[in-house]
Coordinates of C-alpha atoms and ligand atoms in Angstrom, one line a residue:
M673 CA 0.0 0.0 0.0
H674 CA 1.2 3.5 -0.7
R675 CA 1.8 5.5 2.4
S676 CA 1.5 9.1 1.1
E677 CA -0.6 11.6 2.9
W678 CA -2.0 13.2 -0.3
D679 CA -3.0 11.6 -3.6
V680 CA -1.5 14.6 -5.5
I681 CA 0.5 17.6 -4.6
I682 CA 0.2 20.5 -7.1
V683 CA 3.0 23.0 -6.9
G684 CA 1.7 26.3 -8.3
G685 CA -1.9 27.5 -8.1
G686 CA -2.2 29.7 -11.2
S687 CA -4.6 28.8 -14.1
A688 CA -2.9 25.5 -14.8
G689 CA -2.6 24.2 -11.2
L690 CA -6.1 25.2 -10.1
S691 CA -7.6 23.7 -13.3
A692 CA -5.8 20.4 -12.5
A693 CA -7.1 20.6 -8.9
L694 CA -10.6 20.9 -10.2
M695 CA -10.4 17.7 -12.2
L696 CA -8.8 15.9 -9.3
G697 CA -11.2 17.2 -6.7
R698 CA -14.1 16.1 -8.8
S699 CA -12.5 12.6 -8.8
R700 CA -12.5 12.6 -5.0
R701 CA -8.7 12.8 -4.9
R702 CA -7.0 14.2 -1.8
V703 CA -5.2 17.2 -3.4
L704 CA -2.8 19.7 -1.8
V705 CA -2.2 22.9 -3.9
I706 CA 0.8 24.9 -2.7
D707 CA 1.0 28.4 -4.2
G708 CA 3.5 31.2 -4.1
G709 CA 0.8 33.7 -5.1
E710 CA 2.8 35.3 -8.0
P711 CA 1.0 34.4 -11.3
R712 CA 2.8 35.7 -14.4
N713 CA 0.1 38.2 -15.4
R714 CA -0.2 39.7 -11.9
F715 CA 1.1 43.0 -13.2
S716 CA -1.9 43.5 -15.5
A717 CA -5.2 45.1 -14.4
H718 CA -7.1 43.2 -17.1
M719 CA -6.7 40.1 -19.1
H720 CA -7.9 39.5 -22.6
G721 CA -8.6 36.7 -25.0
V722 CA -10.1 34.6 -22.2
L723 CA -13.6 33.7 -23.3
G724 CA -16.2 34.7 -20.8
H725 CA -13.6 36.7 -18.9
D726 CA -12.4 39.2 -21.5
H727 CA -11.2 42.4 -19.8
S728 CA -11.6 41.1 -16.3
P729 CA -8.8 41.3 -13.7
P730 CA -6.6 38.2 -13.8
L731 CA -6.5 37.8 -10.0
D732 CA -10.3 37.7 -10.0
L733 CA -10.3 34.6 -12.2
L734 CA -7.9 32.8 -9.8
A735 CA -9.9 33.9 -6.7
A736 CA -13.1 32.5 -8.4
G737 CA -11.2 29.3 -9.1
R738 CA -10.1 29.0 -5.5
A739 CA -13.7 29.6 -4.3
E740 CA -15.1 26.9 -6.7
L741 CA -12.6 24.5 -5.3
T742 CA -14.0 24.9 -1.8
R743 CA -16.9 22.6 -3.0
Y744 CA -14.5 19.7 -3.1
D745 CA -13.8 18.5 0.5
D746 CA -10.5 16.9 -0.3
V747 CA -8.8 19.8 -2.0
V748 CA -6.7 22.0 0.2
I749 CA -5.0 25.2 -1.0
E750 CA -2.1 26.5 1.0
S751 CA 0.0 29.6 0.5
G752 CA 3.7 28.9 0.5
T753 CA 6.8 28.0 -1.6
V754 CA 8.0 24.5 -2.3
V755 CA 11.8 24.4 -2.0
S756 CA 12.5 20.8 -2.7
A757 CA 10.9 17.6 -3.9
T758 CA 12.5 14.1 -3.7
P759 CA 11.2 10.8 -5.0
L760 CA 9.9 8.3 -2.4
D761 CA 11.6 4.9 -2.3
V762 CA 11.7 2.6 -5.4
D763 CA 8.7 0.5 -4.3
D764 CA 6.4 3.5 -3.9
I765 CA 5.8 6.0 -6.6
G766 CA 5.5 9.4 -5.1
F767 CA 7.3 12.5 -3.7
D768 CA 8.4 14.0 -0.5
V769 CA 7.9 17.8 -0.7
V770 CA 9.3 20.5 1.6
L771 CA 8.1 24.1 1.9
E772 CA 10.3 27.0 2.8
T773 CA 8.8 26.9 6.3
G774 CA 10.2 23.4 6.7
E775 CA 6.7 21.8 6.5
R776 CA 6.8 18.4 4.7
H777 CA 4.2 16.5 2.7
T778 CA 4.2 13.3 0.8
A779 CA 2.0 12.6 -2.3
R780 CA 1.5 9.7 -4.7
R781 CA 1.8 12.0 -7.7
M782 CA 3.0 15.5 -8.3
L783 CA 2.1 18.2 -10.8
V784 CA 4.5 21.1 -11.2
A785 CA 2.6 24.2 -12.5
T786 CA 5.0 26.9 -11.4
G787 CA 4.9 29.0 -14.6
L788 CA 7.8 31.2 -15.6
R789 CA 9.5 34.5 -14.9
D790 CA 9.9 37.2 -17.6
E791 CA 13.4 38.5 -17.8
L792 CA 13.0 42.0 -19.3
P793 CA 15.7 43.7 -21.4
D794 CA 17.8 45.9 -19.2
I795 CA 16.4 49.3 -20.1
P796 CA 15.9 51.7 -17.2
G797 CA 12.1 52.5 -16.7
L798 CA 10.9 49.4 -18.5
T799 CA 10.1 47.3 -15.4
E800 CA 7.9 50.1 -14.0
Q801 CA 5.7 50.0 -17.1
W802 CA 5.5 46.1 -17.3
G803 CA 1.9 44.9 -17.5
R804 CA 0.6 48.4 -17.7
N805 CA 2.1 50.2 -20.7
A806 CA 4.6 47.6 -21.7
A807 CA 3.5 44.1 -22.8
L808 CA 4.5 41.0 -24.7
C809 CA 1.5 39.6 -26.4
P810 CA -0.4 41.5 -29.1
Y811 CA -3.4 39.2 -28.6
C812 CA -3.5 40.0 -24.8
D813 CA -2.9 43.7 -24.9
G814 CA -2.9 44.9 -28.5
W815 CA -6.5 45.8 -29.2
E816 CA -6.5 48.3 -26.2
V817 CA -3.8 50.3 -27.9
R818 CA -5.1 50.2 -31.5
D819 CA -4.3 53.3 -33.6
R820 CA -1.9 54.4 -30.8
R821 CA 1.9 55.0 -31.1
I822 CA 3.5 51.7 -30.6
A823 CA 7.2 51.1 -29.8
V824 CA 8.5 47.5 -30.4
I825 CA 11.9 47.1 -28.7
A826 CA 13.8 44.2 -30.2
T827 CA 15.8 41.6 -28.3
D828 CA 15.9 39.4 -31.3
A829 CA 15.3 39.4 -35.1
A830 CA 12.1 37.4 -34.4
N831 CA 10.6 40.6 -32.8
T832 CA 9.9 41.8 -36.4
H833 CA 7.0 39.4 -36.3
Q834 CA 5.7 41.1 -33.1
A835 CA 6.0 44.5 -34.9
Q836 CA 4.0 43.1 -37.9
L837 CA 1.3 41.8 -35.5
M838 CA 1.1 45.3 -33.9
R839 CA 0.9 46.8 -37.4
Q840 CA -2.3 44.9 -37.8
L841 CA -3.7 47.1 -35.0
S842 CA -2.1 50.4 -35.6
P843 CA -0.4 52.4 -38.4
H844 CA 2.0 54.0 -36.0
V845 CA 4.6 51.4 -35.2
T846 CA 8.3 52.0 -34.6
F847 CA 10.7 49.1 -34.5
Y848 CA 13.7 49.8 -32.3
S849 CA 16.3 47.3 -33.6
Q850 CA 18.7 47.7 -30.6
G851 CA 21.7 46.5 -32.7
V852 CA 20.0 43.3 -33.7
S853 CA 20.9 42.5 -37.3
L854 CA 17.8 41.9 -39.4
P855 CA 17.5 39.5 -42.3
D856 CA 16.7 41.4 -45.5
A857 CA 13.3 39.9 -45.9
A858 CA 12.3 41.0 -42.4
R859 CA 13.6 44.6 -43.1
V860 CA 11.8 44.8 -46.4
G861 CA 8.6 43.5 -44.7
L862 CA 8.8 46.2 -42.1
E863 CA 9.4 48.9 -44.7
A864 CA 6.6 47.6 -47.0
R865 CA 4.0 48.0 -44.2
G866 CA 5.2 51.5 -43.1
I867 CA 6.8 50.4 -39.9
A868 CA 9.6 52.9 -39.0
I869 CA 12.9 51.2 -38.2
E870 CA 14.9 53.0 -35.6
S871 CA 18.6 52.1 -35.5
R872 CA 19.6 54.4 -32.6
T873 CA 19.5 52.5 -29.4
A874 CA 16.6 52.9 -26.9
V875 CA 18.3 53.5 -23.6
E876 CA 15.5 54.6 -21.3
V877 CA 11.7 54.2 -21.0
V878 CA 10.5 57.6 -19.8
G879 CA 7.4 57.7 -17.5
D880 CA 5.2 60.7 -16.7
E881 CA 4.6 62.2 -13.3
R882 CA 1.5 59.9 -12.9
G883 CA 3.3 56.7 -13.5
G884 CA 2.1 56.6 -17.2
L885 CA 4.3 56.2 -20.2
R886 CA 5.7 59.3 -22.0
G887 CA 8.1 57.8 -24.5
I888 CA 11.5 56.3 -25.3
R889 CA 14.9 58.0 -24.9
L890 CA 17.6 57.2 -27.5
D891 CA 21.3 57.1 -27.0
D892 CA 21.8 60.5 -28.6
G893 CA 19.3 62.1 -26.1
T894 CA 16.4 62.3 -28.6
E895 CA 13.0 61.4 -27.0
H896 CA 10.2 59.7 -29.0
D897 CA 6.6 59.8 -27.8
A898 CA 5.0 56.4 -27.3
D899 CA 1.7 55.2 -26.0
S900 CA 2.6 51.6 -25.6
I901 CA 5.7 49.3 -25.7
F902 CA 5.9 45.7 -26.8
V903 CA 9.0 43.6 -26.0
A904 CA 9.8 39.9 -25.9
P905 CA 11.3 39.2 -22.5
R906 CA 13.4 36.1 -22.0
P907 CA 11.3 33.3 -20.5
V908 CA 12.8 31.7 -17.4
P909 CA 10.8 28.6 -16.4
N910 CA 10.5 28.1 -12.6
D911 CA 11.8 24.6 -13.1
R912 CA 14.2 23.9 -10.3
L913 CA 12.0 21.1 -8.8
L914 CA 11.8 19.5 -12.3
S915 CA 15.5 19.6 -12.9
D916 CA 16.3 18.4 -9.4
L917 CA 14.1 15.4 -10.1
R918 CA 15.9 14.9 -13.4
A919 CA 13.0 15.5 -15.7
R920 CA 14.2 15.6 -19.2
S921 CA 14.2 18.9 -21.0
I922 CA 14.9 20.3 -24.5
R923 CA 16.8 23.5 -25.3
Q924 CA 15.1 25.9 -27.6
N925 CA 16.3 29.4 -28.3
G926 CA 18.6 29.2 -25.3
V927 CA 15.9 28.2 -22.8
N928 CA 15.5 24.7 -21.3
W929 CA 11.9 23.5 -21.5
V930 CA 10.7 20.4 -19.7
L931 CA 9.7 17.6 -22.1
V932 CA 6.1 16.6 -21.6
D933 CA 3.5 14.5 -23.5
A934 CA 0.1 15.9 -24.5
S935 CA -1.2 15.2 -20.9
G936 CA 1.8 16.9 -19.2
R937 CA 3.6 13.6 -18.3
T938 CA 7.4 13.9 -17.8
N939 CA 9.8 11.1 -18.1
V940 CA 9.9 10.8 -14.3
R941 CA 7.5 8.3 -12.8
G942 CA 4.6 10.1 -11.1
L943 CA 5.6 13.6 -12.3
W944 CA 3.6 16.0 -14.5
A945 CA 4.2 19.6 -15.6
A946 CA 1.6 21.9 -17.1
G947 CA 1.1 25.5 -18.1
N948 CA 3.8 28.1 -18.7
I949 CA 6.4 25.9 -17.1
A950 CA 6.3 23.7 -20.1
T951 CA 5.9 26.2 -22.9
A952 CA 6.4 29.9 -23.6
Q953 CA 3.3 30.0 -25.8
S954 CA 0.8 29.5 -22.9
S955 CA -2.1 31.9 -22.4
V956 CA -4.6 31.6 -19.6
P957 CA -7.0 29.4 -21.6
V958 CA -4.0 27.3 -22.8
A959 CA -2.7 26.9 -19.3
M960 CA -6.1 25.9 -18.1
A961 CA -6.5 23.3 -20.8
A962 CA -3.0 21.9 -20.0
G963 CA -4.0 21.7 -16.3
N964 CA -7.3 20.1 -17.1
L965 CA -5.6 17.4 -19.2
A966 CA -2.9 16.7 -16.6
G967 CA -5.5 16.5 -13.8
S968 CA -7.5 13.9 -15.6
D969 CA -4.4 12.0 -16.7
I970 CA -3.1 11.9 -13.2
N971 CA -6.4 10.6 -11.8
G972 CA -6.4 7.9 -14.6
D973 CA -2.9 6.9 -13.6
L974 CA -4.0 6.7 -9.9
V975 CA -7.0 4.6 -10.8
E976 CA -4.7 2.1 -12.6
E977 CA -2.5 1.9 -9.5
D978 CA -5.6 1.4 -7.3
V979 CA -6.8 -1.4 -9.5
R980 CA -3.3 -3.1 -9.3
E981 CA -3.4 -2.8 -5.5
A982 CA -7.0 -4.1 -5.3
V983 CA -6.0 -7.1 -7.3
V984 CA -3.1 -7.9 -5.1
A985 CA -5.1 -7.4 -1.9
R986 CA -7.8 -9.6 -3.2
Q987 CA -5.4 -12.4 -4.2
R988 CA -3.8 -12.1 -0.8
D989 CA -7.2 -12.3 1.0
N990 CA -8.1 -15.4 -1.0
G991 CA -4.9 -17.0 0.2
Ligands
LIG1327 C1 2.1 41.1 -18.5 C2 1.4 39.8 -18.9 C3 0.1 39.9 -19.3 C4 -0.6 38.8 -19.7 N1 -1.9 38.9 -20.2 C5 -2.5 37.8 -20.6 C6 -3.9 37.9 -21.1 O1 -4.4 39.1 -21.2 N2 -4.5 36.8 -21.5 C7 -4.0 35.6 -21.4 O2 -4.6 34.6 -21.8 N3 -2.7 35.4 -20.9 C8 -2.0 36.5 -20.5 N4 -0.7 36.4 -20.1 C9 -0.1 35.0 -20.0 C10 -0.6 34.3 -18.7 O3 -0.1 35.1 -17.6 C11 0.0 33.0 -18.5 O4 -0.2 32.2 -19.7 C12 -0.6 32.2 -17.4 O5 -0.5 32.9 -16.2 C13 0.1 30.8 -17.2 O6 -0.6 30.1 -16.1 P1 0.3 29.1 -15.3 O7 -0.7 28.5 -14.3 O8 1.1 28.2 -16.1 O9 1.4 30.0 -14.5 P2 1.2 31.2 -13.5 O10 -0.1 31.9 -13.7 O11 2.4 32.0 -13.6 O12 1.1 30.5 -12.1 C14 2.2 29.9 -11.5 C15 2.0 29.9 -10.0 O13 3.0 29.1 -9.4 C16 3.5 29.7 -8.2 N5 4.9 29.1 -7.9 C17 6.0 29.2 -8.6 N6 7.0 28.6 -8.0 C18 6.5 28.0 -6.9 C19 7.0 27.2 -5.8 N7 8.3 26.8 -5.8 N8 6.2 26.8 -4.8 C20 4.8 27.2 -4.8 N9 4.3 28.0 -5.8 C21 5.1 28.4 -6.8 C22 3.6 31.2 -8.6 O14 3.6 32.0 -7.4 C23 2.2 31.3 -9.4 O15 1.2 31.6 -8.5 C24 0.0 37.5 -19.7 C25 1.4 37.4 -19.3 C26 2.1 38.6 -18.9 C27 3.5 38.4 -18.5

């Protein structure tokens, strides 16, 4: 018999983690969600592209999710940070999890839904605007600034695509190339659609006295007015637990992403990962879907184990 206190521990209670908890709670699983309370989109007042919740505060969605989970007796949500996870012994699939307070828990299965951190380009003033007047995703924050003056600050030649997506929304787009060398086709595409290419370096994001955005200061002291900034931060997955457990990963564009199947299963027995921890492309609906799939897959896996144990117990009882 397994000896774990919980069926499943979910590390991270954002859209992915809470969605998985819902599936597991509805399957009468004993679930502990441990959440650090820092979802990736916490800087934004409103989220978009989330059907039924368009233009609503992202933290409201998570609060509603937590409230819904109170219907399920065996789901517990705890605030805290998990600092380590180690496998149980070889005969028992599961994990021993330690929080920063020293509190320990064991579970038969674990889902890591810890999301990622956005590492912004090192431009003074940018952090202060992040999630308000500086954004990453045209689908999430583009429509609100349609027809406004948009500054796309490059970290990579691939940002030309971001500039073209913004051009769909506004004719006033400036692409700050920041010394990135652009393939000819990308440059021609920008020019063809009337996107200004600025080769002087943006050295500061200038705010106004009310905390709003005024513009972009260049290395020669010139200041350009701007209403909104789009950048592509470097995604840094919060994956220490996964790497400590030797979950396999793949390196893409300089970032290690945990390798999961369509249901979020890793190569480590009993370990799943879902949401932004496993892909940069995640949005709230995508993270929710990944959590939903992982939750049902984990329950299915536990049912299979329950069947195996029941068969063994029955054979033992029958002598
Ligand atoms: C500025 C901004 C605006 C965005 N706007 C939109 C939008 O409008 N629409 C949209 O669909 N998407 C938007 N996104 C993307 C969206 O935020 C993510 O896709 C989504 O949050 C991913 O959900 P997740 O559950 O994977 O991770 P998260 O929501 O980031 O949740 C991860 C949780 O895990 C916790 N955690 C991390 N490590 C630990 C640990 N060791 N122990 C315990 N807990 C831990 C964190 O504190 C956090 O609460 C936006 C992103 C950004 C950066």
